[in-house]
Amino acid sequence: MEDISVNPEEKTGKVNIKTQKILEKFVSNVDITQKYSLDDLKKMLSESYKSSKVKEEGEKRALSKYNIFIQNEMAGFKEAHPDKSNKEIMSLIAVKWNETKNV
C-alpha cells in the first residue's frame, strides 16, 4: 500500500501556496471532537476552496461612453419617473441613447 501523506510538501518538495491556504481554512473549520459525513467534509472543503480565492486588484477600465451616459441620465430619470422600476428606467434611457447615437 502507498503511504498517503497529509503534508503535500513531503511528496513534491514544495507546497502550492493556494493549496496551503485551502488546507489551512479547511483544517481550521474541522472540529476534531465531532463526527462528519463524507458530504459534510466535501461541503467544508468546497467552502474552504471558494473562500480562499483572492481577487487581484488591478486597474479598472475607463467607463465607456454608454456607461457615462447612463450615470448622467439615471438620476434625472429617477426623479422624473419615481413610479417606474429600474428596469423600466433603463429601457427609457436605452431608447434615448439610441436616439442620440443615431443623430
One Martini backbone bead per residue (centre of mass of N, CA, C, O) as a GRO file, in nm:
protein
  103
    1MET     BB    1   0.097   0.035   0.018
    2GLU     BB    2   0.040   0.363   0.003
    3ASP     BB    3   0.151   0.650   0.136
    4ILE     BB    4  -0.050   0.890   0.290
    5SER     BB    5  -0.004   1.227   0.273
    6VAL     BB    6  -0.078   1.534   0.425
    7ASN     BB    7   0.192   1.649   0.328
    8PRO     BB    8   0.278   1.780   0.019
    9GLU     BB    9   0.588   1.835   0.066
   10GLU     BB   10   0.691   1.536   0.076
   11LYS     BB   11   0.645   1.482  -0.242
   12THR     BB   12   0.732   1.770  -0.396
   13GLY     BB   13   0.897   1.997  -0.204
   14LYS     BB   14   0.635   2.175  -0.243
   15VAL     BB   15   0.397   2.439  -0.186
   16ASN     BB   16   0.110   2.540  -0.273
   17ILE     BB   17  -0.031   2.824  -0.171
   18LYS     BB   18  -0.327   2.766  -0.230
   19THR     BB   19  -0.341   2.489  -0.096
   20GLN     BB   20  -0.258   2.588   0.182
   21LYS     BB   21  -0.500   2.775   0.230
   22ILE     BB   22  -0.717   2.560   0.207
   23LEU     BB   23  -0.615   2.376   0.435
   24GLU     BB   24  -0.627   2.584   0.663
   25LYS     BB   25  -0.932   2.636   0.646
   26PHE     BB   26  -1.026   2.347   0.682
   27VAL     BB   27  -0.889   2.284   0.954
   28SER     BB   28  -1.028   2.524   1.110
   29ASN     BB   29  -1.330   2.392   1.061
   30VAL     BB   30  -1.245   2.143   1.210
   31ASP     BB   31  -1.390   1.929   1.454
   32ILE     BB   32  -1.247   1.665   1.632
   33THR     BB   33  -1.515   1.601   1.817
   34GLN     BB   34  -1.649   1.540   1.550
   35LYS     BB   35  -1.872   1.394   1.323
   36TYR     BB   36  -1.843   1.332   0.969
   37SER     BB   37  -1.950   1.335   0.671
   38LEU     BB   38  -1.864   1.331   0.351
   39ASP     BB   39  -2.046   1.568   0.268
   40ASP     BB   40  -1.948   1.765   0.483
   41LEU     BB   41  -1.651   1.767   0.391
   42LYS     BB   42  -1.703   1.863   0.105
   43LYS     BB   43  -1.833   2.132   0.182
   44MET     BB   44  -1.596   2.242   0.346
   45LEU     BB   45  -1.391   2.231   0.114
   46SER     BB   46  -1.546   2.409  -0.082
   47GLU     BB   47  -1.555   2.659   0.102
   48SER     BB   48  -1.250   2.688   0.127
   49TYR     BB   49  -1.197   2.731  -0.171
   50LYS     BB   50  -1.381   2.981  -0.217
   51SER     BB   51  -1.248   3.160   0.021
   52SER     BB   52  -0.941   3.153  -0.107
   53LYS     BB   53  -1.008   3.343  -0.311
   54VAL     BB   54  -0.815   3.594  -0.477
   55LYS     BB   55  -0.841   3.912  -0.574
   56GLU     BB   56  -0.698   4.103  -0.797
   57GLU     BB   57  -0.578   4.420  -0.806
   58GLY     BB   58  -0.670   4.636  -1.058
   59GLU     BB   59  -0.729   4.814  -1.314
   60LYS     BB   60  -0.968   5.011  -1.421
   61ARG     BB   61  -1.168   5.070  -1.652
   62ALA     BB   62  -1.290   5.278  -1.855
   63LEU     BB   63  -1.559   5.435  -1.924
   64SER     BB   64  -1.800   5.432  -2.127
   65LYS     BB   65  -2.018   5.621  -2.293
   66TYR     BB   66  -2.262   5.465  -2.192
   67ASN     BB   67  -2.201   5.473  -1.887
   68ILE     BB   68  -2.196   5.778  -1.863
   69PHE     BB   69  -2.482   5.824  -1.964
   70ILE     BB   70  -2.626   5.663  -1.747
   71GLN     BB   71  -2.527   5.823  -1.502
   72ASN     BB   72  -2.644   6.101  -1.595
   73GLU     BB   73  -2.956   5.998  -1.641
   74MET     BB   74  -3.067   5.842  -1.392
   75ALA     BB   75  -3.147   6.064  -1.189
   76GLY     BB   76  -3.349   6.214  -1.370
   77PHE     BB   77  -3.539   5.969  -1.422
   78LYS     BB   78  -3.610   5.910  -1.125
   79GLU     BB   79  -3.747   6.186  -1.074
   80ALA     BB   80  -3.951   6.177  -1.324
   81HIS     BB   81  -3.992   5.840  -1.249
   82PRO     BB   82  -4.088   5.708  -0.950
   83ASP     BB   83  -4.288   5.463  -1.055
   84LYS     BB   84  -4.051   5.329  -1.181
   85SER     BB   85  -3.845   5.096  -1.259
   86ASN     BB   86  -3.525   5.026  -1.334
   87LYS     BB   87  -3.589   4.875  -1.594
   88GLU     BB   88  -3.763   5.100  -1.723
   89ILE     BB   89  -3.550   5.321  -1.711
   90MET     BB   90  -3.339   5.176  -1.887
   91SER     BB   91  -3.517   5.170  -2.137
   92LEU     BB   92  -3.540   5.477  -2.172
   93ILE     BB   93  -3.236   5.533  -2.191
   94ALA     BB   94  -3.181   5.350  -2.437
   95VAL     BB   95  -3.353   5.510  -2.630
   96LYS     BB   96  -3.198   5.775  -2.599
   97TRP     BB   97  -2.926   5.663  -2.689
   98ASN     BB   98  -3.013   5.581  -2.976
   99GLU     BB   99  -3.090   5.868  -3.062
  100THR     BB  100  -2.807   6.004  -3.011
  101LYS     BB  101  -2.640   5.806  -3.187
  102ASN     BB  102  -2.801   5.872  -3.469
  103VAL     BB  103  -2.725   6.194  -3.485
   0.00000   0.00000   0.00000
